mmCIF file of C-alpha atoms in Angstrom:
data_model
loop_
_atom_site.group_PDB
_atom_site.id
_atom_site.type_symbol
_atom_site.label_atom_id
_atom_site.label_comp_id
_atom_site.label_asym_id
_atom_site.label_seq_id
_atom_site.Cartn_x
_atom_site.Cartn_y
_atom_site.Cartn_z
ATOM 1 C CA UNK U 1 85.221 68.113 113.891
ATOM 2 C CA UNK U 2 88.450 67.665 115.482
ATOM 3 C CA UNK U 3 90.347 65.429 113.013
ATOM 4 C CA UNK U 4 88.290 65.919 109.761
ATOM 5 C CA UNK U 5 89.397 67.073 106.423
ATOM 6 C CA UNK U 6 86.973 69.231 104.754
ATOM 7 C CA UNK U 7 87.837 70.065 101.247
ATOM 8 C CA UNK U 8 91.951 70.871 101.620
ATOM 9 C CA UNK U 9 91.856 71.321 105.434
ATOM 10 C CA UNK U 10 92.550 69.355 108.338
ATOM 11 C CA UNK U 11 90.947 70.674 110.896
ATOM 12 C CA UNK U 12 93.632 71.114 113.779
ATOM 13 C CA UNK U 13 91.574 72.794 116.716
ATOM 14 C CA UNK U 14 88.795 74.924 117.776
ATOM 15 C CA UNK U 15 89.343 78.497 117.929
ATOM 16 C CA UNK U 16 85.743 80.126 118.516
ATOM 17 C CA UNK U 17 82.285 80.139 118.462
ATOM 18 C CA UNK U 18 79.647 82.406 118.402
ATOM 19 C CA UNK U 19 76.101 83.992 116.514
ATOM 20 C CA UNK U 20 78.052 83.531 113.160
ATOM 21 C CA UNK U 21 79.361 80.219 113.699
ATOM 22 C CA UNK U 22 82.560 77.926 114.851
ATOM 23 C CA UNK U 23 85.752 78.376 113.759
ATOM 24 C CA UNK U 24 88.574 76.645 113.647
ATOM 25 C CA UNK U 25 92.364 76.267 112.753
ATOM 26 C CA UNK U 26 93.312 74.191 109.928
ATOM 27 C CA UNK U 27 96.271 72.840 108.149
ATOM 28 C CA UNK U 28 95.987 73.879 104.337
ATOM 29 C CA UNK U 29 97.201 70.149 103.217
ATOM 30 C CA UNK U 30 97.804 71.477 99.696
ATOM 31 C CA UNK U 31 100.029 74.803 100.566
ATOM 32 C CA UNK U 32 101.171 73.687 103.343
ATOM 33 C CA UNK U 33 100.085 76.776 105.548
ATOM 34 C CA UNK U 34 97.488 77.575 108.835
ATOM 35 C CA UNK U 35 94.356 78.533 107.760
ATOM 36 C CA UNK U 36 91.087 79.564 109.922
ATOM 37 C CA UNK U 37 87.595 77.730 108.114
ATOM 38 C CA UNK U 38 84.491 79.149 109.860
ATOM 39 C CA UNK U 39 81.216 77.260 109.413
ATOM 40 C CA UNK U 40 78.049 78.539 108.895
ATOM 41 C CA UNK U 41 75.791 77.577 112.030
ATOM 42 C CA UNK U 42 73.551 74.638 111.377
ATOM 43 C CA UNK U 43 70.153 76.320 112.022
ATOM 44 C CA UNK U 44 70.986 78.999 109.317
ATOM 45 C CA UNK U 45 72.732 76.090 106.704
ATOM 46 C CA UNK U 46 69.329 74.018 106.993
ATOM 47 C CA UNK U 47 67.186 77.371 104.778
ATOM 48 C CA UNK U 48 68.484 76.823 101.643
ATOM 49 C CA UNK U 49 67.943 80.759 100.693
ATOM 50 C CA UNK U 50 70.200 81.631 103.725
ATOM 51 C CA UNK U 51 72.888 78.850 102.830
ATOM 52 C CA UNK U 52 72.879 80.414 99.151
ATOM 53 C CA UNK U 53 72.911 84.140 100.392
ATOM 54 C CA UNK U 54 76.208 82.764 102.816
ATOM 55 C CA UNK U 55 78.297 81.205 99.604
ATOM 56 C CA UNK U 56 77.565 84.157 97.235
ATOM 57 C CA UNK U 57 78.544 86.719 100.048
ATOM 58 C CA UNK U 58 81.690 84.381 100.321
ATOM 59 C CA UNK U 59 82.679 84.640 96.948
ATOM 60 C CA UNK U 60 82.660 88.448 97.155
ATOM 61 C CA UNK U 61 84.099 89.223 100.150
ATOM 62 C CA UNK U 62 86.997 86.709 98.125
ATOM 63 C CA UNK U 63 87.506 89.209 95.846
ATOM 64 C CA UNK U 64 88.525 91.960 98.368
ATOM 65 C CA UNK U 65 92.086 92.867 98.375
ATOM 66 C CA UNK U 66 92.800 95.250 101.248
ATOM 67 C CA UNK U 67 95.430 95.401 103.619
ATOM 68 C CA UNK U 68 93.411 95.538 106.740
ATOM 69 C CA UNK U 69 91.187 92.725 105.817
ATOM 70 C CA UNK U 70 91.899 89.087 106.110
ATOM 71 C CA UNK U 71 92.270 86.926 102.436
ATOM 72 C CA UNK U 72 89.573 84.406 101.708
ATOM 73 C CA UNK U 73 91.260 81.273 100.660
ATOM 74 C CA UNK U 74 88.225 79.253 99.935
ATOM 75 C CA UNK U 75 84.136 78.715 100.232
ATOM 76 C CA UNK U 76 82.427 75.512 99.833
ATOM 77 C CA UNK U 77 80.665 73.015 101.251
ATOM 78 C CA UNK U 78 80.991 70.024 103.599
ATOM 79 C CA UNK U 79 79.527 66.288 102.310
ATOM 80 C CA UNK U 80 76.508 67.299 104.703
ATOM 81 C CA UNK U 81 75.704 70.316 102.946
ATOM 82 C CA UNK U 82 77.414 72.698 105.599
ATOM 83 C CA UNK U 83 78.624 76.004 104.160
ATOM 84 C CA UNK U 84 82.090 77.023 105.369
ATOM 85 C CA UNK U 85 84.491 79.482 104.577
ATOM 86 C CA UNK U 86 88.456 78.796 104.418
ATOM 87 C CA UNK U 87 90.544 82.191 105.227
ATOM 88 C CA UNK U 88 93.948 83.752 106.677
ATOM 89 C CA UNK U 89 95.186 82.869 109.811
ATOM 90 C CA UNK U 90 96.373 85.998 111.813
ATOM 91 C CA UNK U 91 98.129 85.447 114.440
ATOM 92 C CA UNK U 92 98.102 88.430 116.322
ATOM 93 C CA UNK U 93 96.737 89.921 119.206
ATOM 94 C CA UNK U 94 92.997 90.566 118.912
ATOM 95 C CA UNK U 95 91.324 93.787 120.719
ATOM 96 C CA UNK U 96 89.389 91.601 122.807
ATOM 97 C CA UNK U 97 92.576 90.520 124.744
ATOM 98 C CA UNK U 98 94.178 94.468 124.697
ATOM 99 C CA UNK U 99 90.980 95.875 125.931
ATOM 100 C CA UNK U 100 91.311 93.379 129.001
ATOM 101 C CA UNK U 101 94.135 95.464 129.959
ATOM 102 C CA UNK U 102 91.834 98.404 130.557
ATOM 103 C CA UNK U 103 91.376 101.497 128.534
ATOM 104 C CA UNK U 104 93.268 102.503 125.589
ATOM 105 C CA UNK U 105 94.773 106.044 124.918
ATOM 106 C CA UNK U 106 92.335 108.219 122.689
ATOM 107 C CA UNK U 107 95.345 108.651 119.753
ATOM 108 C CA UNK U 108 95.654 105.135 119.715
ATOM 109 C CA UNK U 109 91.927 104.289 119.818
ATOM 110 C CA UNK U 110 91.711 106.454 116.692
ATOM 111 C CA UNK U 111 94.255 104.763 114.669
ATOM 112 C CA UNK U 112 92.760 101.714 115.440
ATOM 113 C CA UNK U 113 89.077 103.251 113.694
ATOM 114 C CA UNK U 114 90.504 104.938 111.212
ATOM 115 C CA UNK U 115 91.683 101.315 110.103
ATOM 116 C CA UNK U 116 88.612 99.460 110.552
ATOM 117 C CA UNK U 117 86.469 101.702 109.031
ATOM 118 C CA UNK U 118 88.633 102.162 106.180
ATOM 119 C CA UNK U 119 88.088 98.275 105.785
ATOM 120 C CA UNK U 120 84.930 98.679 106.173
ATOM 121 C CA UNK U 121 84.312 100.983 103.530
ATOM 122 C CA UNK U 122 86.150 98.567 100.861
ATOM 123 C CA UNK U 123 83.422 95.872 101.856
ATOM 124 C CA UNK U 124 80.658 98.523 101.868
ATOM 125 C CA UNK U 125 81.869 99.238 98.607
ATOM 126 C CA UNK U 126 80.694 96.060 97.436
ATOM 127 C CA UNK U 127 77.452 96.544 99.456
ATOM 128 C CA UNK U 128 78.697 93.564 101.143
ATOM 129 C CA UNK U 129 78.183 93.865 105.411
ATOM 130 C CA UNK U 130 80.145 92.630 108.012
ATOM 131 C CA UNK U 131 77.379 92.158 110.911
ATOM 132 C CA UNK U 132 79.924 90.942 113.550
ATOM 133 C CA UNK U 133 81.931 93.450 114.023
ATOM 134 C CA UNK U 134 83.006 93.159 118.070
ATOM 135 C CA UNK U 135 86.977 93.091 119.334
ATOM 136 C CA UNK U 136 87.346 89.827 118.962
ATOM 137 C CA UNK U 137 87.496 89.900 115.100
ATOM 138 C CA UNK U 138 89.965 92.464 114.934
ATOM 139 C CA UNK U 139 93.483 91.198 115.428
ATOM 140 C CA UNK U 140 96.768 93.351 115.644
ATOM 141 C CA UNK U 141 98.820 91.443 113.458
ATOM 142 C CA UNK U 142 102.388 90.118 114.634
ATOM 143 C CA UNK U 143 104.823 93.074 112.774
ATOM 144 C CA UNK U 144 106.869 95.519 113.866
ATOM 145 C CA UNK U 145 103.917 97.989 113.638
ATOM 146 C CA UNK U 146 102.729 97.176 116.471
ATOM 147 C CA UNK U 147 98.997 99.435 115.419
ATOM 148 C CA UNK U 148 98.424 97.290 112.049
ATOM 149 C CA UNK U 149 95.422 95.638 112.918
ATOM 150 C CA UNK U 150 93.147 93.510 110.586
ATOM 151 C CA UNK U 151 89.274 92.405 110.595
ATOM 152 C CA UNK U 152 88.520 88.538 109.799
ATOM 153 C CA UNK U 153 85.624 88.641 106.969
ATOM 154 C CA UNK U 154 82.579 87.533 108.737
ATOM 155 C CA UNK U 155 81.185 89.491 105.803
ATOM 156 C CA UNK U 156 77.544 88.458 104.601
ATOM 157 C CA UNK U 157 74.090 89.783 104.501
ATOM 158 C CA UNK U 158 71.740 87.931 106.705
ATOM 159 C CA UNK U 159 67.859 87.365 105.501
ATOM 160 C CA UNK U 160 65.710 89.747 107.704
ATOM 161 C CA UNK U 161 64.182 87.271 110.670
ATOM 162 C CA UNK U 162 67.427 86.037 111.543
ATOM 163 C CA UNK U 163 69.527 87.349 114.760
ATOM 164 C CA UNK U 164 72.937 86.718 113.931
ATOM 165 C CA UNK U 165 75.839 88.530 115.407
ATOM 166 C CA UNK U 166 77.328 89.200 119.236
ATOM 167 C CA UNK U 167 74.605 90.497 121.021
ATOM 168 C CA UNK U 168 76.351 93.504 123.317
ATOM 169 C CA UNK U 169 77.394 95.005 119.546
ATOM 170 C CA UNK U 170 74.360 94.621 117.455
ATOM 171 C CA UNK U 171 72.486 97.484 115.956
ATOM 172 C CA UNK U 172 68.923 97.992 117.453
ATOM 173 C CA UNK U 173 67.643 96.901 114.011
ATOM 174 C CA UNK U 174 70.164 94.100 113.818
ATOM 175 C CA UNK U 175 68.709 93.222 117.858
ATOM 176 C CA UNK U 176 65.523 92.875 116.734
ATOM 177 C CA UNK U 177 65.943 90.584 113.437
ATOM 178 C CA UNK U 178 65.258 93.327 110.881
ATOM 179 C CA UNK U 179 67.303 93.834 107.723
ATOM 180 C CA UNK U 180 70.527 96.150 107.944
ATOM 181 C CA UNK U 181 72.838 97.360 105.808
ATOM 182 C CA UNK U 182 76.082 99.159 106.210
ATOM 183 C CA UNK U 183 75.062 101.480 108.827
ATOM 184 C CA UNK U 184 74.726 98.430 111.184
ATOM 185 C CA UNK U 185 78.705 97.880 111.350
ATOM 186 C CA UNK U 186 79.138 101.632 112.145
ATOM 187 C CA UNK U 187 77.267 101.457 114.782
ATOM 188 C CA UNK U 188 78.985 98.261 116.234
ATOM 189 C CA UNK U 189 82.068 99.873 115.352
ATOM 190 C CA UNK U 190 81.043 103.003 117.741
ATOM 191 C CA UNK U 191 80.111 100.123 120.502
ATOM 192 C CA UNK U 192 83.866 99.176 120.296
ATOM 193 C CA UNK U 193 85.131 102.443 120.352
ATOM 194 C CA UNK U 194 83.552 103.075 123.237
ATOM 195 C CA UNK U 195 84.892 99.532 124.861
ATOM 196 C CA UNK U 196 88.174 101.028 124.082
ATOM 197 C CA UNK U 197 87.732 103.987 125.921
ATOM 198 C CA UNK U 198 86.079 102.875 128.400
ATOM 199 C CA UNK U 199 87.107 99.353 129.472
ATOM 200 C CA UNK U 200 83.681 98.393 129.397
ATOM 201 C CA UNK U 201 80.493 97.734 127.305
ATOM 202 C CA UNK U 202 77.868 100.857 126.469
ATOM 203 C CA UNK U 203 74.499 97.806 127.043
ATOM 204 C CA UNK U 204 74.853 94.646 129.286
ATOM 205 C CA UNK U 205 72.551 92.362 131.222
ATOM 206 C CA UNK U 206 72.717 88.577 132.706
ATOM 207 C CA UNK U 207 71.054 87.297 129.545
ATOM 208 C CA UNK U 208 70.252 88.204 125.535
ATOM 209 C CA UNK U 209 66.491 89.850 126.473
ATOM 210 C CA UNK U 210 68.301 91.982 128.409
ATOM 211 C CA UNK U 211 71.195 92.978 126.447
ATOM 212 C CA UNK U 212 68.687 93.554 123.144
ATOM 213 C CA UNK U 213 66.400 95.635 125.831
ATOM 214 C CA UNK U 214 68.827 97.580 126.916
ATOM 215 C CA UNK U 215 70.092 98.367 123.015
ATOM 216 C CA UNK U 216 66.981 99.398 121.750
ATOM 217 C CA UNK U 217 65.308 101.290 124.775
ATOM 218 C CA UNK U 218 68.062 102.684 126.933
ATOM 219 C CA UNK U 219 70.269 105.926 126.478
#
């Protein structure tokens, strides 16, 4: 992937991977600016229903303007029929990297919610869900407010069968492949809260059966 232009973008790098798919840096060859193109995970791409459900929730997590949520640039498709989804490049500091530093103060921790929830509502608005929500998509972007942090838009609705997400911040209904809805990404959101205060994650285990085990069953 390395290499390849897909629509505008040159893909520069790899910057992640996980349940909702790769992602990597680009160079917008048209505006001349860093952009961040995710692609939808081959598995999902290859049901057409899920591939169409991925564009449309695309398109309206495009028309979000919010301060605290990343701007889709573009959605399309690759030559092989692979969905992807062009948007912002923040480079900040995400939470996955401050919470490595160990616990965060309780004021702070709340300013940080109050933000992501707030962007969360906008998208709720538009009965649109995030299902991914974990540290790692929310970035503190490089300012002089050092506590102005933004969520990348992993924003889509998932067909009920499908376990797509980051397993230790699922919903027990997301865990077991069910259909969600907004309530899911409060309840991820309350999984990262408690990372933050805690330095540590509320359900882990040395593989996925036990992770999803531990979500649904334990206290």
């Amino acid at each position: 992937m390395i290499g390849r232009t897909v629509g505008q973008y040159r893909i520069t790098a790899k910057l992640g991977s996980g349940g909702m798919g790769e992602v990597f840096l680009a160079e917008d060859t048209r505006l001349e600016r860093k952009a961040a193109v995710k692609f939808l995970p081959a598995e999902l791409a290859a049901d057409s229903e899920r591939r169409q459900r991925f564009l449309r929730e695309a398109r309206a997590a495009s028309s979000l303007n919010h301060p605290h949520v990343c701007v889709v640039y573009d959605v399309g498709e690759t030559d092989e029929g692979l969905p992807f989804l062009a948007m912002e490049f923040v480079e900040g500091e995400s939470l996955d990297q401050v919470v490595k530093q160990g616990p965060l103060e309780i004021l702070r921790i709340v300013e940080i919610a109050v933000q992501v929830v707030d962007a969360l509502d906008a998208a709720h608005g538009r009965r649109i869900v995030h299902r991914d929500i974990k540290p790692g998509n929310i970035s503190r972007l490089p300012t002089d407010n050092a506590d102005d942090f933004d969520t990348t838009d992993d924003f889509q609705k998932t067909k009920s069968g499908y376990v797509v997400g980051t397993p230790s911040y699922m919903s027990p209904e997301q865990a077991l492949g069910r259909d969600v809805d907004h309530r899911s990404d409060l309840y991820s959101v309350g999984v990262v809260l408690y990372e933050l205060s805690t330095g540590r994650k509320p359900f882990t285990g040395s593989n996925i059966g036990e992770i999803v085990d531990r979500i649904v069953h334990a206290q």
